Amino acid sequence: MAKNEKIAAVKGMNDILPGQSERWQWLEAQIRELMDGFAYRNVRTPIVEHTQLFVRGIGEVTDIVEKEMYSFEDKLNGERLTLRPEGTASLVRATIEHNLLYDGGKRMWYIGPMFRHERPQRGRYRQFHQVGAEALGFAGPDVDAELILLAVALWKRLGLTQWRLEINSLGQPEERAAHRAALIAWLEQHQGVMDEEAKRRMHTNPLRVLDTKNPAMQDMVNAAPKLLDYLGEASLAHFDGVKAILDANGVPWTVNPRLVRGLDYYNLTVFEFVTDLLGAQGTICAGGRYDYLVEQIGGKPAPAVGWALGVERVLELVKELGTDIPAPRLDAYAIVPDAAAMPQVLRTLTRLREAGVRVQMHAATVDGMAGMKSQFKKADASGAHHALVFGADELARGEVTVKALRDGQGAQTAQRLDDVAGWAATLQSAR
Ligand code: ATP
Ligand code: MG
């Protein structure tokens, strides 16, 4: 790269700038409140983990581990490390490492960037963000349902209406083994319509073959043996338990027998929230039960269930549906005719901010202060509801002029500099 040449962001990795970041912060605030309401506690794990965690946790024959991970060797000690492609494996590792289940189940949530080397397109990025909710140590269908209701409560808060919930049950390992044998036998008889990837996965991960998006294979996979038909009584009872709670809460669902999820670790309940408004990348939230993962990562066996949602996709849907997002409001803009007044201006602004006022200061240039007209223009453009004019005459009287820029436009009052607390509230009254 030549010196002075512009350096752009890495492909598929986005800047989140003012104008968008307000939407992110709004979403994050909604999520925090909601998680508090369901007693889920926040966890923050490192972005880099040992590669082996994901190989073992997610499964070797998955899209993520086969081709999407950003892995590298730590130059200093030769360790194989990976930028996390998802959050569950890390959360489970942390749970085991810190023995969090010693006194019973835990409900936790996380938010943060994830990294997958995918072909960038709408709703699919190489750095994207997930919010995840996970309940570890609980075996019953009530917690599966609680997690689904948590997501539904979030959609409600965000004003999201156009989604549907697809559910399925993957049963238990023995049931999957019986189905797997039948499925492999079926696939072997239908190799004629299978693509190369499917043929390669037929023996290593046949369930994933059912997940194919290849149109030429749809008839074949639709007719393939269904895992649901291989479930025993206990698995079916668990599935019915989830459905009964959803029904009691008026949450509509449909069973999609082909829903198997991209990650290897699921059993029993799996689910996805899907929308038609986002084109091909229509899954906004996905999850399920993963009772064997804790043990697989080296912990004492413990049941677990959780989901992850894609923040970019959810925000895109919020935009599609035109949900109103309250814009952050600026109360006041400080107009300063003479830079010599700056020490006194900033002292006053500090007191105003301590009293809760949001205020932006007009900054000096190397040539001093801009003219009043241009400062008022900036004040208008800032969206502030009041201008504070720190003119020399006012300051000499120990005062500042407060001028309304929006409601009651033009009205002005003089306020005492030695009594900021006395009038600060009037600047916030319209908020
Ligand atoms: P897909 O089938 O779309 O690739 P996935 O099964 O790989 O999804 P999960 O690993 O279950 O996705 O991740 C949970 C959620 O995270 C997805 O439903 C989606 O909303 C979001 N997500 C996954 N990958 C990306 C990505 N590359 N860019 C943006 N969001 C993503
Ligand atoms: Mg994927």
PDB file of C-alpha atoms in Angstrom, residues 132-369:
ATOM      1  CA  GLY A 132     -27.452 -14.260  23.246  1.00  0.00           C
ATOM      2  CA  ALA A 133     -29.538 -15.521  26.143  1.00  0.00           C
ATOM      3  CA  GLU A 134     -28.611 -18.822  27.762  1.00  0.00           C
ATOM      4  CA  ALA A 135     -30.019 -20.775  30.685  1.00  0.00           C
ATOM      5  CA  LEU A 136     -27.633 -23.406  32.059  1.00  0.00           C
ATOM      6  CA  GLY A 137     -28.531 -26.084  34.571  1.00  0.00           C
ATOM      7  CA  PHE A 138     -32.270 -26.298  33.804  1.00  0.00           C
ATOM      8  CA  ALA A 139     -33.676 -29.413  32.150  1.00  0.00           C
ATOM      9  CA  GLY A 140     -37.393 -28.721  31.750  1.00  0.00           C
ATOM     10  CA  PRO A 141     -39.411 -27.427  28.809  1.00  0.00           C
ATOM     11  CA  ASP A 142     -40.485 -24.447  30.945  1.00  0.00           C
ATOM     12  CA  VAL A 143     -37.093 -22.820  30.447  1.00  0.00           C
ATOM     13  CA  ASP A 144     -37.095 -23.496  26.685  1.00  0.00           C
ATOM     14  CA  ALA A 145     -40.446 -21.706  26.618  1.00  0.00           C
ATOM     15  CA  GLU A 146     -39.218 -18.902  28.885  1.00  0.00           C
ATOM     16  CA  LEU A 147     -36.427 -18.175  26.418  1.00  0.00           C
ATOM     17  CA  ILE A 148     -38.840 -18.095  23.506  1.00  0.00           C
ATOM     18  CA  LEU A 149     -41.147 -15.773  25.474  1.00  0.00           C
ATOM     19  CA  LEU A 150     -38.132 -13.576  26.218  1.00  0.00           C
ATOM     20  CA  ALA A 151     -37.514 -13.156  22.494  1.00  0.00           C
ATOM     21  CA  VAL A 152     -41.223 -12.521  21.864  1.00  0.00           C
ATOM     22  CA  ALA A 153     -41.189  -9.839  24.586  1.00  0.00           C
ATOM     23  CA  LEU A 154     -38.248  -8.219  22.824  1.00  0.00           C
ATOM     24  CA  TRP A 155     -40.043  -8.153  19.462  1.00  0.00           C
ATOM     25  CA  LYS A 156     -42.991  -6.511  21.208  1.00  0.00           C
ATOM     26  CA  ARG A 157     -40.800  -3.809  22.730  1.00  0.00           C
ATOM     27  CA  LEU A 158     -39.113  -3.165  19.399  1.00  0.00           C
ATOM     28  CA  GLY A 159     -42.438  -2.924  17.565  1.00  0.00           C
ATOM     29  CA  LEU A 160     -41.612  -5.971  15.422  1.00  0.00           C
ATOM     30  CA  THR A 161     -44.709  -7.708  14.149  1.00  0.00           C
ATOM     31  CA  GLN A 162     -43.886  -9.615  10.995  1.00  0.00           C
ATOM     32  CA  TRP A 163     -42.118 -12.711  12.278  1.00  0.00           C
ATOM     33  CA  ARG A 164     -43.011 -16.353  12.571  1.00  0.00           C
ATOM     34  CA  LEU A 165     -41.702 -18.934  14.978  1.00  0.00           C
ATOM     35  CA  GLU A 166     -40.574 -22.303  13.653  1.00  0.00           C
ATOM     36  CA  ILE A 167     -39.885 -25.084  16.119  1.00  0.00           C
ATOM     37  CA  ASN A 168     -38.683 -28.647  15.961  1.00  0.00           C
ATOM     38  CA  SER A 169     -37.312 -31.317  18.235  1.00  0.00           C
ATOM     39  CA  LEU A 170     -34.021 -33.072  17.534  1.00  0.00           C
ATOM     40  CA  GLY A 171     -34.659 -35.647  20.240  1.00  0.00           C
ATOM     41  CA  GLN A 172     -31.871 -37.402  22.099  1.00  0.00           C
ATOM     42  CA  PRO A 173     -28.648 -38.982  20.783  1.00  0.00           C
ATOM     43  CA  GLU A 174     -30.070 -42.558  20.603  1.00  0.00           C
ATOM     44  CA  GLU A 175     -33.110 -41.322  18.699  1.00  0.00           C
ATOM     45  CA  ARG A 176     -30.911 -39.339  16.381  1.00  0.00           C
ATOM     46  CA  ALA A 177     -28.712 -42.388  15.820  1.00  0.00           C
ATOM     47  CA  ALA A 178     -31.686 -44.494  14.706  1.00  0.00           C
ATOM     48  CA  HIS A 179     -32.900 -41.714  12.430  1.00  0.00           C
ATOM     49  CA  ARG A 180     -29.384 -41.126  11.142  1.00  0.00           C
ATOM     50  CA  ALA A 181     -29.041 -44.712   9.978  1.00  0.00           C
ATOM     51  CA  ALA A 182     -32.378 -44.490   8.154  1.00  0.00           C
ATOM     52  CA  LEU A 183     -31.457 -41.121   6.688  1.00  0.00           C
ATOM     53  CA  ILE A 184     -28.071 -42.251   5.407  1.00  0.00           C
ATOM     54  CA  ALA A 185     -29.731 -45.265   3.776  1.00  0.00           C
ATOM     55  CA  TRP A 186     -32.227 -42.904   2.132  1.00  0.00           C
ATOM     56  CA  LEU A 187     -29.528 -40.474   0.960  1.00  0.00           C
ATOM     57  CA  GLU A 188     -27.455 -43.308  -0.490  1.00  0.00           C
ATOM     58  CA  GLN A 189     -30.424 -44.221  -2.687  1.00  0.00           C
ATOM     59  CA  HIS A 190     -30.830 -40.617  -3.893  1.00  0.00           C
ATOM     60  CA  GLN A 191     -27.273 -39.584  -4.713  1.00  0.00           C
ATOM     61  CA  GLY A 192     -28.359 -38.801  -8.241  1.00  0.00           C
ATOM     62  CA  VAL A 193     -29.942 -35.494  -7.159  1.00  0.00           C
ATOM     63  CA  MET A 194     -27.315 -34.568  -4.557  1.00  0.00           C
ATOM     64  CA  ASP A 195     -24.655 -31.856  -4.925  1.00  0.00           C
ATOM     65  CA  GLU A 196     -21.010 -32.397  -3.971  1.00  0.00           C
ATOM     66  CA  GLU A 197     -21.339 -30.836  -0.527  1.00  0.00           C
ATOM     67  CA  ALA A 198     -24.288 -33.077   0.303  1.00  0.00           C
ATOM     68  CA  LYS A 199     -22.418 -36.181  -0.843  1.00  0.00           C
ATOM     69  CA  ARG A 200     -19.468 -35.184   1.285  1.00  0.00           C
ATOM     70  CA  ARG A 201     -21.663 -34.598   4.336  1.00  0.00           C
ATOM     71  CA  MET A 202     -23.924 -37.591   3.813  1.00  0.00           C
ATOM     72  CA  HIS A 203     -21.853 -39.787   6.142  1.00  0.00           C
ATOM     73  CA  THR A 204     -20.312 -37.163   8.436  1.00  0.00           C
ATOM     74  CA  ASN A 205     -23.311 -34.916   9.125  1.00  0.00           C
ATOM     75  CA  PRO A 206     -26.386 -36.193   7.258  1.00  0.00           C
ATOM     76  CA  LEU A 207     -28.790 -33.947   9.203  1.00  0.00           C
ATOM     77  CA  ARG A 208     -27.113 -30.951   7.646  1.00  0.00           C
ATOM     78  CA  VAL A 209     -27.933 -32.304   4.206  1.00  0.00           C
ATOM     79  CA  LEU A 210     -31.597 -31.663   5.080  1.00  0.00           C
ATOM     80  CA  ASP A 211     -30.682 -28.040   5.719  1.00  0.00           C
ATOM     81  CA  THR A 212     -29.594 -27.526   2.092  1.00  0.00           C
ATOM     82  CA  LYS A 213     -30.729 -24.477   0.164  1.00  0.00           C
ATOM     83  CA  ASN A 214     -30.146 -26.207  -3.200  1.00  0.00           C
ATOM     84  CA  PRO A 215     -33.524 -26.056  -5.047  1.00  0.00           C
ATOM     85  CA  ALA A 216     -32.744 -29.237  -6.985  1.00  0.00           C
ATOM     86  CA  MET A 217     -32.619 -31.189  -3.715  1.00  0.00           C
ATOM     87  CA  GLN A 218     -35.813 -29.891  -2.092  1.00  0.00           C
ATOM     88  CA  ASP A 219     -38.153 -32.699  -3.218  1.00  0.00           C
ATOM     89  CA  MET A 220     -35.682 -35.301  -2.071  1.00  0.00           C
ATOM     90  CA  VAL A 221     -35.116 -33.792   1.403  1.00  0.00           C
ATOM     91  CA  ASN A 222     -38.834 -33.175   1.878  1.00  0.00           C
ATOM     92  CA  ALA A 223     -39.485 -36.871   1.416  1.00  0.00           C
ATOM     93  CA  ALA A 224     -36.537 -38.029   3.552  1.00  0.00           C
ATOM     94  CA  PRO A 225     -37.131 -39.829   6.901  1.00  0.00           C
ATOM     95  CA  LYS A 226     -38.129 -37.298   9.562  1.00  0.00           C
ATOM     96  CA  LEU A 227     -36.422 -37.173  12.905  1.00  0.00           C
ATOM     97  CA  LEU A 228     -39.748 -36.386  14.587  1.00  0.00           C
ATOM     98  CA  ASP A 229     -40.964 -39.869  13.678  1.00  0.00           C
ATOM     99  CA  TYR A 230     -38.083 -41.385  15.652  1.00  0.00           C
ATOM    100  CA  LEU A 231     -38.684 -39.558  18.932  1.00  0.00           C
ATOM    101  CA  GLY A 232     -39.564 -41.556  22.049  1.00  0.00           C
ATOM    102  CA  GLU A 233     -42.127 -40.691  24.707  1.00  0.00           C
ATOM    103  CA  ALA A 234     -39.902 -38.489  26.876  1.00  0.00           C
ATOM    104  CA  SER A 235     -38.708 -36.370  23.944  1.00  0.00           C
ATOM    105  CA  LEU A 236     -42.251 -35.940  22.669  1.00  0.00           C
ATOM    106  CA  ALA A 237     -43.449 -34.971  26.162  1.00  0.00           C
ATOM    107  CA  HIS A 238     -40.726 -32.322  26.370  1.00  0.00           C
ATOM    108  CA  PHE A 239     -41.745 -30.939  22.982  1.00  0.00           C
ATOM    109  CA  ASP A 240     -45.420 -30.921  24.006  1.00  0.00           C
ATOM    110  CA  GLY A 241     -44.461 -29.107  27.208  1.00  0.00           C
ATOM    111  CA  VAL A 242     -42.899 -26.280  25.226  1.00  0.00           C
ATOM    112  CA  LYS A 243     -45.867 -26.035  22.864  1.00  0.00           C
ATOM    113  CA  ALA A 244     -48.381 -25.947  25.751  1.00  0.00           C
ATOM    114  CA  ILE A 245     -46.642 -22.938  27.338  1.00  0.00           C
ATOM    115  CA  LEU A 246     -46.440 -21.130  24.004  1.00  0.00           C
ATOM    116  CA  ASP A 247     -50.144 -21.802  23.431  1.00  0.00           C
ATOM    117  CA  ALA A 248     -51.037 -20.539  26.906  1.00  0.00           C
ATOM    118  CA  ASN A 249     -49.207 -17.325  26.029  1.00  0.00           C
ATOM    119  CA  GLY A 250     -50.794 -16.909  22.627  1.00  0.00           C
ATOM    120  CA  VAL A 251     -47.463 -17.324  20.826  1.00  0.00           C
ATOM    121  CA  PRO A 252     -48.086 -18.848  17.387  1.00  0.00           C
ATOM    122  CA  TRP A 253     -45.667 -21.532  16.192  1.00  0.00           C
ATOM    123  CA  THR A 254     -45.300 -24.001  13.360  1.00  0.00           C
ATOM    124  CA  VAL A 255     -43.340 -27.236  13.427  1.00  0.00           C
ATOM    125  CA  ASN A 256     -40.678 -27.319  10.720  1.00  0.00           C
ATOM    126  CA  PRO A 257     -39.391 -30.911  10.664  1.00  0.00           C
ATOM    127  CA  ARG A 258     -36.426 -29.801   8.544  1.00  0.00           C
ATOM    128  CA  LEU A 259     -35.186 -27.286  11.069  1.00  0.00           C
ATOM    129  CA  VAL A 260     -31.916 -28.803  12.284  1.00  0.00           C
ATOM    130  CA  ARG A 261     -29.769 -25.693  12.928  1.00  0.00           C
ATOM    131  CA  GLY A 262     -26.237 -25.130  11.713  1.00  0.00           C
ATOM    132  CA  LEU A 263     -24.433 -26.071  14.885  1.00  0.00           C
ATOM    133  CA  ASP A 264     -23.857 -29.619  16.007  1.00  0.00           C
ATOM    134  CA  TYR A 265     -24.605 -29.256  19.656  1.00  0.00           C
ATOM    135  CA  TYR A 266     -28.377 -29.108  19.802  1.00  0.00           C
ATOM    136  CA  ASN A 267     -30.828 -31.711  21.153  1.00  0.00           C
ATOM    137  CA  LEU A 268     -34.582 -31.670  21.892  1.00  0.00           C
ATOM    138  CA  THR A 269     -36.058 -28.207  21.228  1.00  0.00           C
ATOM    139  CA  VAL A 270     -34.700 -26.080  18.375  1.00  0.00           C
ATOM    140  CA  PHE A 271     -36.349 -22.922  17.075  1.00  0.00           C
ATOM    141  CA  GLU A 272     -35.925 -19.985  14.733  1.00  0.00           C
ATOM    142  CA  PHE A 273     -37.667 -16.649  14.404  1.00  0.00           C
ATOM    143  CA  VAL A 274     -37.960 -15.876  10.707  1.00  0.00           C
ATOM    144  CA  THR A 275     -39.216 -12.887   8.737  1.00  0.00           C
ATOM    145  CA  ASP A 276     -40.042 -12.498   5.053  1.00  0.00           C
ATOM    146  CA  LEU A 277     -39.056  -8.836   5.024  1.00  0.00           C
ATOM    147  CA  LEU A 278     -35.287  -9.271   4.871  1.00  0.00           C
ATOM    148  CA  GLY A 279     -34.823 -11.338   1.725  1.00  0.00           C
ATOM    149  CA  ALA A 280     -32.650 -14.420   1.915  1.00  0.00           C
ATOM    150  CA  GLN A 281     -31.244 -13.577   5.358  1.00  0.00           C
ATOM    151  CA  GLY A 282     -34.581 -13.913   7.119  1.00  0.00           C
ATOM    152  CA  THR A 283     -33.576 -15.626  10.366  1.00  0.00           C
ATOM    153  CA  ILE A 284     -33.384 -12.998  13.078  1.00  0.00           C
ATOM    154  CA  CYS A 285     -32.991 -15.259  16.104  1.00  0.00           C
ATOM    155  CA  ALA A 286     -32.169 -18.928  16.496  1.00  0.00           C
ATOM    156  CA  GLY A 287     -31.495 -21.358  19.273  1.00  0.00           C
ATOM    157  CA  GLY A 288     -32.346 -24.505  21.108  1.00  0.00           C
ATOM    158  CA  ARG A 289     -31.406 -26.943  23.801  1.00  0.00           C
ATOM    159  CA  TYR A 290     -27.814 -28.205  24.074  1.00  0.00           C
ATOM    160  CA  ASP A 291     -27.739 -30.606  27.006  1.00  0.00           C
ATOM    161  CA  TYR A 292     -24.459 -32.268  26.000  1.00  0.00           C
ATOM    162  CA  LEU A 293     -22.287 -29.243  25.291  1.00  0.00           C
ATOM    163  CA  VAL A 294     -21.156 -28.541  28.854  1.00  0.00           C
ATOM    164  CA  GLU A 295     -19.807 -32.069  29.138  1.00  0.00           C
ATOM    165  CA  GLN A 296     -18.231 -31.865  25.675  1.00  0.00           C
ATOM    166  CA  ILE A 297     -16.272 -28.801  26.742  1.00  0.00           C
ATOM    167  CA  GLY A 298     -15.037 -30.586  29.849  1.00  0.00           C
ATOM    168  CA  GLY A 299     -17.588 -29.661  32.513  1.00  0.00           C
ATOM    169  CA  LYS A 300     -19.769 -31.809  34.739  1.00  0.00           C
ATOM    170  CA  PRO A 301     -22.838 -32.726  32.650  1.00  0.00           C
ATOM    171  CA  ALA A 302     -25.485 -30.002  32.857  1.00  0.00           C
ATOM    172  CA  PRO A 303     -28.526 -29.282  30.693  1.00  0.00           C
ATOM    173  CA  ALA A 304     -28.678 -25.985  28.837  1.00  0.00           C
ATOM    174  CA  VAL A 305     -30.778 -24.008  26.392  1.00  0.00           C
ATOM    175  CA  GLY A 306     -30.342 -20.658  24.664  1.00  0.00           C
ATOM    176  CA  TRP A 307     -30.656 -18.483  21.602  1.00  0.00           C
ATOM    177  CA  ALA A 308     -28.721 -15.868  19.694  1.00  0.00           C
ATOM    178  CA  LEU A 309     -30.104 -13.024  17.637  1.00  0.00           C
ATOM    179  CA  GLY A 310     -28.370 -11.091  14.885  1.00  0.00           C
ATOM    180  CA  VAL A 311     -28.338  -7.417  15.870  1.00  0.00           C
ATOM    181  CA  GLU A 312     -27.835  -6.149  12.288  1.00  0.00           C
ATOM    182  CA  ARG A 313     -30.801  -8.177  11.038  1.00  0.00           C
ATOM    183  CA  VAL A 314     -33.042  -7.117  13.918  1.00  0.00           C
ATOM    184  CA  LEU A 315     -32.162  -3.449  13.353  1.00  0.00           C
ATOM    185  CA  GLU A 316     -32.802  -3.852   9.639  1.00  0.00           C
ATOM    186  CA  LEU A 317     -36.250  -5.211  10.457  1.00  0.00           C
ATOM    187  CA  VAL A 318     -36.887  -2.343  12.877  1.00  0.00           C
ATOM    188  CA  LYS A 319     -36.082  -0.010   9.972  1.00  0.00           C
ATOM    189  CA  GLU A 320     -38.276  -1.928   7.501  1.00  0.00           C
ATOM    190  CA  LEU A 321     -41.226  -1.673   9.875  1.00  0.00           C
ATOM    191  CA  GLY A 322     -40.604   2.008  10.528  1.00  0.00           C
ATOM    192  CA  THR A 323     -40.525   1.761  14.331  1.00  0.00           C
ATOM    193  CA  ASP A 324     -40.096   5.212  15.899  1.00  0.00           C
ATOM    194  CA  ILE A 325     -36.820   5.494  17.724  1.00  0.00           C
ATOM    195  CA  PRO A 326     -36.648   8.372  20.192  1.00  0.00           C
ATOM    196  CA  ALA A 327     -33.787  10.604  19.065  1.00  0.00           C
ATOM    197  CA  PRO A 328     -31.445  11.836  21.796  1.00  0.00           C
ATOM    198  CA  ARG A 329     -32.364  15.440  22.522  1.00  0.00           C
ATOM    199  CA  LEU A 330     -29.985  18.318  22.928  1.00  0.00           C
ATOM    200  CA  ASP A 331     -31.234  20.873  25.447  1.00  0.00           C
ATOM    201  CA  ALA A 332     -28.945  23.796  24.749  1.00  0.00           C
ATOM    202  CA  TYR A 333     -26.236  25.229  22.518  1.00  0.00           C
ATOM    203  CA  ALA A 334     -23.702  27.668  23.972  1.00  0.00           C
ATOM    204  CA  ILE A 335     -23.041  30.706  21.811  1.00  0.00           C
ATOM    205  CA  VAL A 336     -19.820  32.506  22.718  1.00  0.00           C
ATOM    206  CA  PRO A 337     -19.144  35.827  20.955  1.00  0.00           C
ATOM    207  CA  ASP A 338     -15.630  36.237  22.396  1.00  0.00           C
ATOM    208  CA  ALA A 339     -13.155  33.408  23.099  1.00  0.00           C
ATOM    209  CA  ALA A 340     -11.896  35.316  26.148  1.00  0.00           C
ATOM    210  CA  ALA A 341     -15.089  34.248  27.934  1.00  0.00           C
ATOM    211  CA  MET A 342     -14.334  30.536  27.502  1.00  0.00           C
ATOM    212  CA  PRO A 343     -13.086  29.803  31.059  1.00  0.00           C
ATOM    213  CA  GLN A 344     -16.301  31.213  32.495  1.00  0.00           C
ATOM    214  CA  VAL A 345     -18.453  29.564  29.805  1.00  0.00           C
ATOM    215  CA  LEU A 346     -17.028  26.104  30.439  1.00  0.00           C
ATOM    216  CA  ARG A 347     -17.412  26.529  34.187  1.00  0.00           C
ATOM    217  CA  THR A 348     -21.100  27.290  33.659  1.00  0.00           C
ATOM    218  CA  LEU A 349     -21.575  24.415  31.224  1.00  0.00           C
ATOM    219  CA  THR A 350     -20.035  22.037  33.763  1.00  0.00           C
ATOM    220  CA  ARG A 351     -22.598  23.119  36.353  1.00  0.00           C
ATOM    221  CA  LEU A 352     -25.419  22.811  33.833  1.00  0.00           C
ATOM    222  CA  ARG A 353     -24.350  19.293  32.899  1.00  0.00           C
ATOM    223  CA  GLU A 354     -24.079  18.340  36.551  1.00  0.00           C
ATOM    224  CA  ALA A 355     -27.693  19.467  36.832  1.00  0.00           C
ATOM    225  CA  GLY A 356     -28.590  17.099  33.954  1.00  0.00           C
ATOM    226  CA  VAL A 357     -28.656  19.540  31.030  1.00  0.00           C
ATOM    227  CA  ARG A 358     -27.355  18.304  27.666  1.00  0.00           C
ATOM    228  CA  VAL A 359     -25.397  21.133  26.156  1.00  0.00           C
ATOM    229  CA  GLN A 360     -23.052  21.578  23.207  1.00  0.00           C
ATOM    230  CA  MET A 361     -20.468  24.354  23.124  1.00  0.00           C
ATOM    231  CA  HIS A 362     -19.551  26.374  20.063  1.00  0.00           C
ATOM    232  CA  ALA A 363     -15.817  25.785  19.732  1.00  0.00           C
ATOM    233  CA  ALA A 364     -13.266  28.425  18.762  1.00  0.00           C
ATOM    234  CA  THR A 365     -11.161  28.224  15.619  1.00  0.00           C
ATOM    235  CA  VAL A 366      -7.552  29.390  15.292  1.00  0.00           C
ATOM    236  CA  ASP A 367      -8.984  32.777  14.222  1.00  0.00           C
ATOM    237  CA  GLY A 368     -11.157  33.091  17.331  1.00  0.00           C
ATOM    238  CA  MET A 369     -14.943  32.810  17.420  1.00  0.00           C
TER     239      MET A 369
END
